[in-house]
CSV table of C-alpha atoms and ligand atoms in Angstrom, one decimal:
chain,number,residue,atom,x,y,z
A,381,UNK,CA,12.3,-137.9,187.3
A,382,UNK,CA,9.3,-137.5,185.0
A,383,UNK,CA,5.8,-138.2,186.0
A,384,UNK,CA,5.6,-141.3,183.8
A,385,UNK,CA,8.6,-143.0,185.4
A,386,UNK,CA,7.3,-142.3,188.9
A,387,UNK,CA,4.0,-143.8,187.9
A,388,UNK,CA,5.8,-146.9,186.5
A,389,UNK,CA,7.7,-147.4,189.7
A,390,UNK,CA,4.6,-147.1,191.9
A,391,UNK,CA,2.7,-149.4,189.6
A,392,UNK,CA,5.5,-152.0,189.7
A,393,UNK,CA,4.2,-153.5,192.9
A,394,UNK,CA,0.8,-154.1,191.6
A,395,UNK,CA,0.9,-156.4,188.6
A,396,UNK,CA,2.3,-159.3,190.5
A,397,UNK,CA,-0.5,-158.9,193.2
A,398,UNK,CA,-3.1,-158.6,190.5
A,399,UNK,CA,-2.0,-161.7,188.7
A,400,UNK,CA,-1.7,-163.6,192.0
A,401,UNK,CA,-5.4,-162.7,192.8
A,402,UNK,CA,-6.6,-163.6,189.4
A,403,UNK,CA,-4.7,-166.9,189.4
A,404,UNK,CA,-6.5,-167.9,192.6
A,405,UNK,CA,-9.8,-167.2,191.0
A,406,UNK,CA,-8.8,-169.3,188.0
A,407,UNK,CA,-7.8,-172.2,190.1
A,408,UNK,CA,-11.1,-172.0,192.0
A,409,UNK,CA,-13.0,-172.1,188.8
A,410,UNK,CA,-11.1,-175.3,187.8
A,411,UNK,CA,-9.4,-173.7,184.8
A,412,UNK,CA,-5.9,-174.7,183.7
A,413,UNK,CA,-5.3,-171.2,182.1
A,414,UNK,CA,-6.9,-167.9,181.2
A,415,UNK,CA,-6.0,-166.3,177.9
A,416,UNK,CA,-5.9,-162.5,178.0
A,417,UNK,CA,-5.9,-160.6,174.8
A,418,UNK,CA,-7.9,-157.4,175.5
A,419,UNK,CA,-5.2,-154.6,175.5
A,420,UNK,CA,-6.7,-152.9,178.6
A,421,UNK,CA,-6.8,-156.1,180.6
A,422,UNK,CA,-3.3,-157.0,179.5
A,423,UNK,CA,-2.0,-153.5,180.6
A,424,UNK,CA,-3.8,-153.8,183.9
A,425,UNK,CA,-2.3,-157.2,184.7
A,426,UNK,CA,1.2,-156.6,183.4
A,427,UNK,CA,1.7,-152.8,183.6
A,428,UNK,CA,2.9,-153.0,180.0
A,429,UNK,CA,1.2,-151.3,177.1
A,430,UNK,CA,1.2,-152.9,173.7
A,431,UNK,CA,-1.2,-153.1,170.8
A,432,UNK,CA,-0.7,-156.9,170.5
A,433,UNK,CA,0.5,-159.7,172.7
A,434,UNK,CA,-1.0,-162.6,174.7
A,435,UNK,CA,-1.0,-163.0,178.4
A,436,UNK,CA,-1.5,-166.5,179.7
A,437,UNK,CA,-2.4,-166.7,183.4
A,438,UNK,CA,-2.1,-170.2,184.9
A,439,UNK,CA,-4.0,-171.6,187.8
A,440,UNK,CA,-0.8,-172.2,189.7
A,441,UNK,CA,0.1,-168.5,190.2
A,442,UNK,CA,2.4,-168.2,187.2
A,443,UNK,CA,1.9,-166.2,184.0
A,444,UNK,CA,3.5,-165.8,180.7
A,445,UNK,CA,3.5,-162.9,178.3
A,446,UNK,CA,3.9,-163.8,174.6
A,447,UNK,CA,5.3,-160.8,172.8
A,448,UNK,CA,6.3,-160.4,169.2
A,449,UNK,CA,9.6,-159.0,167.9
A,450,UNK,CA,8.4,-155.4,168.1
A,451,UNK,CA,7.6,-155.5,171.8
A,452,UNK,CA,9.8,-158.3,173.3
A,453,UNK,CA,12.7,-156.0,174.3
A,454,UNK,CA,10.5,-153.5,176.0
A,455,UNK,CA,8.4,-156.2,177.6
A,456,UNK,CA,11.4,-157.9,179.1
A,457,UNK,CA,12.5,-154.5,180.6
A,458,UNK,CA,9.1,-153.3,181.8
A,459,UNK,CA,7.3,-156.4,183.1
A,460,UNK,CA,8.1,-157.5,186.6
A,461,UNK,CA,9.3,-161.1,186.4
A,462,UNK,CA,7.3,-161.8,189.5
A,463,UNK,CA,4.2,-161.0,187.5
A,464,UNK,CA,4.8,-162.7,184.2
A,465,UNK,CA,7.7,-164.3,182.2
A,466,UNK,CA,8.2,-162.8,178.8
A,467,UNK,CA,8.6,-165.0,175.8
A,468,UNK,CA,9.2,-164.2,172.2
A,469,UNK,CA,6.7,-165.8,169.8
A,470,UNK,CA,6.1,-165.7,166.1
A,471,UNK,CA,2.8,-167.4,166.0
A,472,UNK,CA,0.5,-167.3,169.0
A,473,UNK,CA,-1.7,-170.3,168.3
A,474,UNK,CA,1.4,-172.5,167.7
A,475,UNK,CA,3.1,-171.4,170.9
A,476,UNK,CA,-0.1,-171.9,172.8
A,477,UNK,CA,-0.5,-175.4,171.3
A,478,UNK,CA,2.9,-176.4,172.7
A,479,UNK,CA,2.1,-174.9,176.1
A,480,UNK,CA,-1.3,-176.7,176.3
A,481,UNK,CA,0.4,-180.0,175.4
A,482,UNK,CA,3.0,-179.6,178.1
A,483,UNK,CA,0.4,-178.6,180.7
A,484,UNK,CA,-2.2,-181.1,179.6
A,485,UNK,CA,-4.8,-178.4,179.4
A,486,UNK,CA,-8.5,-179.5,179.5
A,487,UNK,CA,-10.3,-176.3,180.6
A,488,UNK,CA,-9.3,-172.9,179.3
A,489,UNK,CA,-10.9,-169.5,180.1
A,490,UNK,CA,-11.2,-166.6,177.6
A,491,UNK,CA,-12.5,-163.0,177.7
A,492,UNK,CA,-16.0,-162.3,176.5
A,493,UNK,CA,-14.6,-159.4,174.5
A,494,UNK,CA,-12.1,-161.5,172.5
A,495,UNK,CA,-12.7,-161.2,168.7
A,496,UNK,CA,-14.6,-164.3,167.5
A,497,UNK,CA,-12.0,-165.0,164.7
A,498,UNK,CA,-9.2,-165.0,167.3
A,499,UNK,CA,-11.1,-167.4,169.6
A,500,UNK,CA,-11.7,-169.7,166.7
A,501,UNK,CA,-7.9,-169.8,165.9
A,502,UNK,CA,-7.2,-170.6,169.5
A,503,UNK,CA,-9.7,-173.4,169.6
A,504,UNK,CA,-8.2,-174.9,166.4
A,505,UNK,CA,-4.7,-174.8,167.9
A,506,UNK,CA,-5.8,-176.5,171.2
A,507,UNK,CA,-7.7,-179.5,170.1
A,508,UNK,CA,-7.2,-181.2,173.4
A,509,UNK,CA,-9.1,-178.6,175.3
A,510,UNK,CA,-12.7,-179.8,175.9
A,511,UNK,CA,-14.1,-176.8,177.9
A,512,UNK,CA,-13.9,-173.2,176.9
A,513,UNK,CA,-15.2,-171.0,179.6
A,514,UNK,CA,-16.0,-167.3,179.3
A,515,UNK,CA,-14.1,-165.8,182.3
A,516,UNK,CA,-13.6,-162.1,181.9
A,517,UNK,CA,-15.6,-161.2,185.0
A,518,UNK,CA,-12.8,-162.0,187.5
A,519,UNK,CA,-10.6,-159.4,185.7
A,520,UNK,CA,-13.4,-156.8,185.5
A,521,UNK,CA,-14.1,-157.3,189.2
A,522,UNK,CA,-10.5,-156.7,190.1
A,523,UNK,CA,-10.4,-153.7,187.9
A,524,UNK,CA,-13.5,-152.3,189.5
A,525,UNK,CA,-11.9,-152.0,193.0
A,526,UNK,CA,-9.2,-149.4,192.6
A,527,UNK,CA,-6.0,-149.6,194.8
A,528,UNK,CA,-4.9,-146.5,196.7
A,529,UNK,CA,-2.4,-145.9,193.9
A,530,UNK,CA,-5.1,-146.0,191.2
A,531,UNK,CA,-7.3,-143.8,193.3
A,532,UNK,CA,-4.6,-141.2,193.4
A,533,UNK,CA,-4.1,-141.3,189.6
A,534,UNK,CA,-7.8,-140.9,189.0
A,535,UNK,CA,-8.0,-138.1,191.6
A,536,UNK,CA,-5.3,-136.3,189.5
A,537,UNK,CA,-7.2,-137.0,186.3
A,538,UNK,CA,-10.4,-135.5,187.8
A,539,UNK,CA,-8.4,-132.3,188.9
A,540,UNK,CA,-7.0,-131.9,185.4
A,541,UNK,CA,-10.5,-132.3,184.0
A,542,UNK,CA,-11.8,-129.6,186.3
A,543,UNK,CA,-9.0,-127.3,185.2
A,544,UNK,CA,-9.5,-127.9,181.5
A,545,UNK,CA,-13.3,-127.2,182.0
A,546,UNK,CA,-12.6,-124.0,184.0
A,547,UNK,CA,-10.2,-122.6,181.4
A,548,UNK,CA,-12.6,-123.5,178.5
A,549,UNK,CA,-15.6,-121.8,180.2
A,550,UNK,CA,-13.5,-118.6,180.6
A,551,UNK,CA,-13.1,-118.4,176.8
A,552,UNK,CA,-16.7,-119.2,175.7
A,553,UNK,CA,-18.6,-116.4,174.0
A,554,UNK,CA,-22.1,-116.2,172.5
A,555,UNK,CA,-21.9,-116.7,168.7
A,556,UNK,CA,-19.3,-119.4,168.9
A,557,UNK,CA,-20.4,-122.9,167.7
A,558,UNK,CA,-20.5,-126.2,169.6
A,559,UNK,CA,-17.4,-127.1,167.5
A,560,UNK,CA,-15.6,-124.0,168.6
A,561,UNK,CA,-16.2,-124.9,172.2
A,562,UNK,CA,-15.0,-128.4,171.7
A,563,UNK,CA,-11.9,-127.2,169.9
A,564,UNK,CA,-11.1,-124.9,172.9
A,565,UNK,CA,-11.7,-127.8,175.3
A,566,UNK,CA,-9.4,-130.1,173.3
A,567,UNK,CA,-6.7,-127.4,173.2
A,568,UNK,CA,-6.7,-127.1,177.0
A,569,UNK,CA,-6.7,-130.8,177.5
A,570,UNK,CA,-3.5,-130.9,175.3
A,571,UNK,CA,-1.9,-127.9,176.9
A,572,UNK,CA,-2.5,-129.2,180.4
A,573,UNK,CA,-0.5,-132.2,179.4
A,574,UNK,CA,-3.2,-134.9,179.5
A,575,UNK,CA,-2.8,-137.9,177.1
A,576,UNK,CA,-6.0,-136.9,175.5
A,577,UNK,CA,-9.8,-136.9,175.8
A,578,UNK,CA,-11.2,-140.0,177.6
A,579,UNK,CA,-14.0,-140.0,175.0
A,580,UNK,CA,-15.2,-137.7,172.2
A,581,UNK,CA,-16.4,-134.9,174.5
A,582,UNK,CA,-20.0,-133.7,174.1
A,583,UNK,CA,-20.8,-130.0,173.6
A,584,UNK,CA,-24.5,-129.4,172.9
A,585,UNK,CA,-26.5,-126.3,173.0
A,586,UNK,CA,-30.3,-125.5,173.1
A,587,UNK,CA,-32.5,-128.3,171.8
A,588,UNK,CA,-29.4,-130.4,170.8
A,589,UNK,CA,-28.8,-130.9,174.6
A,590,UNK,CA,-32.0,-133.0,174.8
A,591,UNK,CA,-30.0,-135.9,173.2
A,592,UNK,CA,-27.9,-137.3,176.0
A,593,UNK,CA,-25.1,-138.3,173.6
A,594,UNK,CA,-25.6,-135.5,171.1
A,595,UNK,CA,-23.2,-135.2,168.1
A,596,UNK,CA,-21.3,-132.0,168.1
A,597,UNK,CA,-22.6,-129.6,165.4
A,598,UNK,CA,-21.9,-126.1,164.0
A,599,UNK,CA,-24.9,-124.7,165.8
A,600,UNK,CA,-24.1,-121.3,167.3
A,601,UNK,CA,-24.5,-120.5,171.0
A,602,UNK,CA,-27.4,-118.0,171.5
A,603,UNK,CA,-28.7,-116.1,174.5
A,604,UNK,CA,-31.4,-117.9,176.5
A,605,UNK,CA,-30.1,-121.4,175.7
A,606,UNK,CA,-28.5,-124.0,177.9
A,607,UNK,CA,-25.0,-125.4,177.0
A,608,UNK,CA,-24.2,-128.9,178.1
A,609,UNK,CA,-20.5,-130.1,178.3
A,610,UNK,CA,-19.7,-133.7,179.1
A,611,UNK,CA,-15.9,-134.2,179.1
A,612,UNK,CA,-13.0,-136.2,180.4
A,613,UNK,CA,-9.3,-136.6,180.1
A,614,UNK,CA,-6.9,-139.5,180.2
A,615,UNK,CA,-3.9,-139.1,182.5
A,616,UNK,CA,-1.4,-141.9,183.1
A,617,UNK,CA,-3.8,-144.3,181.5
A,618,UNK,CA,-6.8,-143.4,183.7
A,619,UNK,CA,-10.0,-141.6,182.7
A,620,UNK,CA,-12.0,-138.7,184.2
A,621,UNK,CA,-15.6,-137.9,183.4
A,622,UNK,CA,-17.8,-134.9,184.3
A,623,UNK,CA,-20.8,-133.0,183.0
A,624,UNK,CA,-21.9,-129.4,183.7
A,625,UNK,CA,-24.5,-127.2,182.2
A,626,UNK,CA,-24.2,-123.5,181.7
A,627,UNK,CA,-26.9,-120.9,181.1
A,628,UNK,CA,-26.3,-118.5,178.2
A,629,UNK,CA,-27.8,-115.4,179.8
A,630,UNK,CA,-31.2,-115.8,181.6
A,631,UNK,CA,-32.6,-119.4,181.1
A,632,UNK,CA,-36.3,-120.1,180.5
A,633,UNK,CA,-38.4,-121.0,183.6
A,634,UNK,CA,-38.6,-124.6,182.5
A,635,UNK,CA,-34.8,-125.1,182.1
A,636,UNK,CA,-34.2,-123.4,185.4
A,637,UNK,CA,-36.7,-125.7,187.1
A,638,UNK,CA,-35.2,-128.8,185.5
A,639,UNK,CA,-31.7,-127.7,186.5
A,640,UNK,CA,-32.8,-127.6,190.2
A,641,UNK,CA,-34.5,-130.9,190.0
A,642,UNK,CA,-31.5,-132.6,188.5
A,643,UNK,CA,-29.2,-130.9,191.0
A,644,UNK,CA,-31.3,-132.1,193.9
A,645,UNK,CA,-31.5,-135.6,192.5
A,646,UNK,CA,-27.7,-135.7,192.1
A,647,UNK,CA,-27.1,-134.5,195.7
A,648,UNK,CA,-29.5,-137.1,197.1
A,649,UNK,CA,-27.8,-139.8,195.0
A,650,UNK,CA,-24.4,-138.7,196.2
A,651,UNK,CA,-25.6,-139.0,199.7
A,652,UNK,CA,-26.8,-142.5,199.1
A,653,UNK,CA,-23.5,-143.9,197.7
A,654,UNK,CA,-21.7,-146.2,200.1
A,655,UNK,CA,-20.2,-149.6,200.3
A,656,UNK,CA,-22.8,-152.4,200.6
A,657,UNK,CA,-25.5,-150.7,198.5
A,658,UNK,CA,-26.4,-152.1,195.1
A,659,UNK,CA,-26.2,-150.1,191.9
A,660,UNK,CA,-30.0,-150.4,191.7
A,661,UNK,CA,-30.5,-148.9,195.2
A,662,UNK,CA,-28.5,-145.8,194.5
A,663,UNK,CA,-30.1,-145.4,191.0
A,664,UNK,CA,-33.5,-145.6,192.6
A,665,UNK,CA,-32.8,-142.6,195.0
A,666,UNK,CA,-32.3,-140.2,192.1
A,667,UNK,CA,-34.9,-141.8,189.9
A,668,UNK,CA,-37.7,-141.8,192.4
A,669,UNK,CA,-37.0,-138.1,193.1
A,670,UNK,CA,-37.2,-137.2,189.4
A,671,UNK,CA,-40.4,-139.3,189.1
A,672,UNK,CA,-42.0,-137.5,192.0
A,673,UNK,CA,-41.2,-134.2,190.3
A,674,UNK,CA,-43.1,-135.5,187.2
A,675,UNK,CA,-40.1,-136.0,184.9
A,676,UNK,CA,-39.5,-139.7,185.3
A,677,UNK,CA,-39.9,-140.5,181.6
A,678,UNK,CA,-37.4,-137.9,180.7
A,679,UNK,CA,-34.6,-139.6,182.6
A,680,UNK,CA,-34.0,-142.5,180.3
A,681,UNK,CA,-30.5,-143.6,181.1
A,682,UNK,CA,-28.7,-145.2,184.1
A,683,UNK,CA,-27.5,-143.1,187.0
A,684,UNK,CA,-23.8,-143.9,186.5
A,685,UNK,CA,-21.0,-146.2,185.6
A,686,UNK,CA,-17.5,-147.2,186.8
A,687,UNK,CA,-14.5,-145.3,185.5
A,688,UNK,CA,-10.9,-146.4,185.4
A,689,UNK,CA,-8.6,-147.5,182.5
A,690,UNK,CA,-11.8,-147.3,180.4
A,691,UNK,CA,-14.4,-144.6,180.5
A,692,UNK,CA,-17.2,-147.2,181.0
A,693,UNK,CA,-16.5,-150.1,183.2
A,694,UNK,CA,-17.9,-152.0,186.2
A,695,UNK,CA,-19.9,-151.4,188.3
A,696,UNK,CA,-23.1,-149.8,186.9
A,697,UNK,CA,-25.6,-147.7,188.8
A,698,UNK,CA,-28.8,-148.6,187.0
A,699,UNK,CA,-32.2,-150.1,187.4
A,700,UNK,CA,-30.9,-153.5,186.3
A,701,UNK,CA,-27.7,-153.4,188.3
A,702,UNK,CA,-27.5,-155.9,191.2
A,703,UNK,CA,-23.7,-155.1,191.6
A,704,UNK,CA,-22.8,-154.4,195.2
A,705,UNK,CA,-20.6,-151.3,195.8
A,706,UNK,CA,-17.3,-151.9,197.5
A,707,UNK,CA,-14.8,-149.5,199.0
A,708,UNK,CA,-12.4,-148.2,196.4
A,709,UNK,CA,-14.8,-148.5,193.5
A,710,UNK,CA,-15.0,-145.3,191.4
A,711,UNK,CA,-18.3,-144.4,189.8
A,712,UNK,CA,-20.0,-141.5,188.2
A,713,UNK,CA,-23.3,-140.1,189.5
A,714,UNK,CA,-25.1,-138.4,186.6
A,715,UNK,CA,-28.9,-138.0,186.6
A,716,UNK,CA,-30.4,-136.0,183.7
A,717,UNK,CA,-33.7,-134.7,182.3
A,718,UNK,CA,-34.1,-134.3,178.6
A,719,UNK,CA,-37.1,-132.6,177.0
A,720,UNK,CA,-37.2,-133.4,173.2
A,721,UNK,CA,-37.0,-130.2,171.1
A,722,UNK,CA,-36.4,-128.1,174.2
A,723,UNK,CA,-33.1,-129.0,175.9
A,724,UNK,CA,-31.6,-131.1,178.6
A,725,UNK,CA,-29.7,-131.0,181.8
A,726,UNK,CA,-27.2,-133.5,183.2
A,727,UNK,CA,-24.9,-133.1,186.2
A,728,UNK,CA,-22.1,-135.6,186.6
A,729,UNK,CA,-19.4,-136.1,189.3
A,730,UNK,CA,-17.0,-138.9,189.8
A,731,UNK,CA,-16.8,-140.4,193.3
A,732,UNK,CA,-14.8,-143.0,195.2
A,733,UNK,CA,-17.0,-145.4,197.2
A,734,UNK,CA,-16.1,-145.5,200.9
A,735,UNK,CA,-17.4,-147.7,203.7
A,736,UNK,CA,-19.6,-144.9,205.1
A,737,UNK,CA,-20.2,-142.7,202.1
A,738,UNK,CA,-18.1,-141.4,199.2
A,739,UNK,CA,-15.3,-139.0,198.3
A,740,UNK,CA,-16.4,-136.6,195.5
A,741,UNK,CA,-13.5,-136.2,193.1
A,742,UNK,CA,-15.0,-133.6,190.8
A,743,UNK,CA,-14.4,-130.1,192.2
A,744,UNK,CA,-16.1,-127.9,189.7
A,745,UNK,CA,-19.0,-126.1,191.4
A,746,UNK,CA,-22.6,-127.0,190.7
A,747,UNK,CA,-24.3,-123.7,191.2
A,748,UNK,CA,-25.6,-122.9,187.8
A,749,UNK,CA,-22.9,-121.3,185.6
A,750,UNK,CA,-24.3,-118.2,183.9
A,751,UNK,CA,-22.4,-116.9,180.8
A,752,UNK,CA,-23.3,-113.3,179.8
A,753,UNK,CA,-20.7,-112.8,177.1
B,1336,LIG,ZN1,-19.7,-138.0,181.1
B,1337,LIG,ZN1,-20.3,-140.7,182.5
């Protein structure tokens, strides 16, 4: 049995439960139906991947998946009938119109991420609907709390990320460019059998590392610089995300000092992660420490973000985040200090939130990596 089919089997149990939970939320909000078009949300709720299709979740616990000719045979085979009934359609607005008439729909939910033009077509096709309600949050909330099965998939993605990083670091030599390092990294991600990168991985050296999301350049790696690598893989649909910094030979006193501050801030924040705390509270632990050390204004981004089917999802660990952490959520913890024109340090791990703390998924050591090559 291949990995993929084993995953599909394990996941079979989940879509029906997810749709059941979502349907209860829809009924509570007084909606007749919720229209789901975002490919990631559709995949999460049906276990079926397609570039197009429309999932209609009703308030009575039922759901229908409208698939076009290209996908209908696969969808009928792969979607658990307990989750959603698959129907062939030619024209989504027309099929929806008939459905709305039969169900006498008055209030319909839609995702905030739906393309405006598509929402406009839906509205035209459903003239009897008087209330259109933005309702993506219940889906995002469900996605934020990972089941044990999803946790095991993300744990494996994180391991594979660690492995790709380790093998890449072993091949880095002074004189290579940022692009060379990125090419090696992508090669390992492919060879280790991941589906791909979870985002365009960042490799930045020297002063380029002072830009948190630097573009990769043909700048060469020189002795005395810091090298920042922020990378992730996708495995069975789930993302990993980690950042480490390596010193190319002996670092400057400033960069060494900054590394220690970021490292300490990260350890303190990891210690602070637990169910019941808000994203703001955990962010504040790292931020206050960096501020006390005099570098507050150089830590200009949030402490972390949720990771799952997408690289950035709920919840956020940030100054503005009132989201409450719950057991099973998976977030990154990634403080950083960036000195313009000099360089930057960020250290990032992925963790699973537990009732009394967290499980750290990223295994790559955090003692500074020194490359002498
Ligand atoms: Zn990252
Ligand atoms: Zn991240």
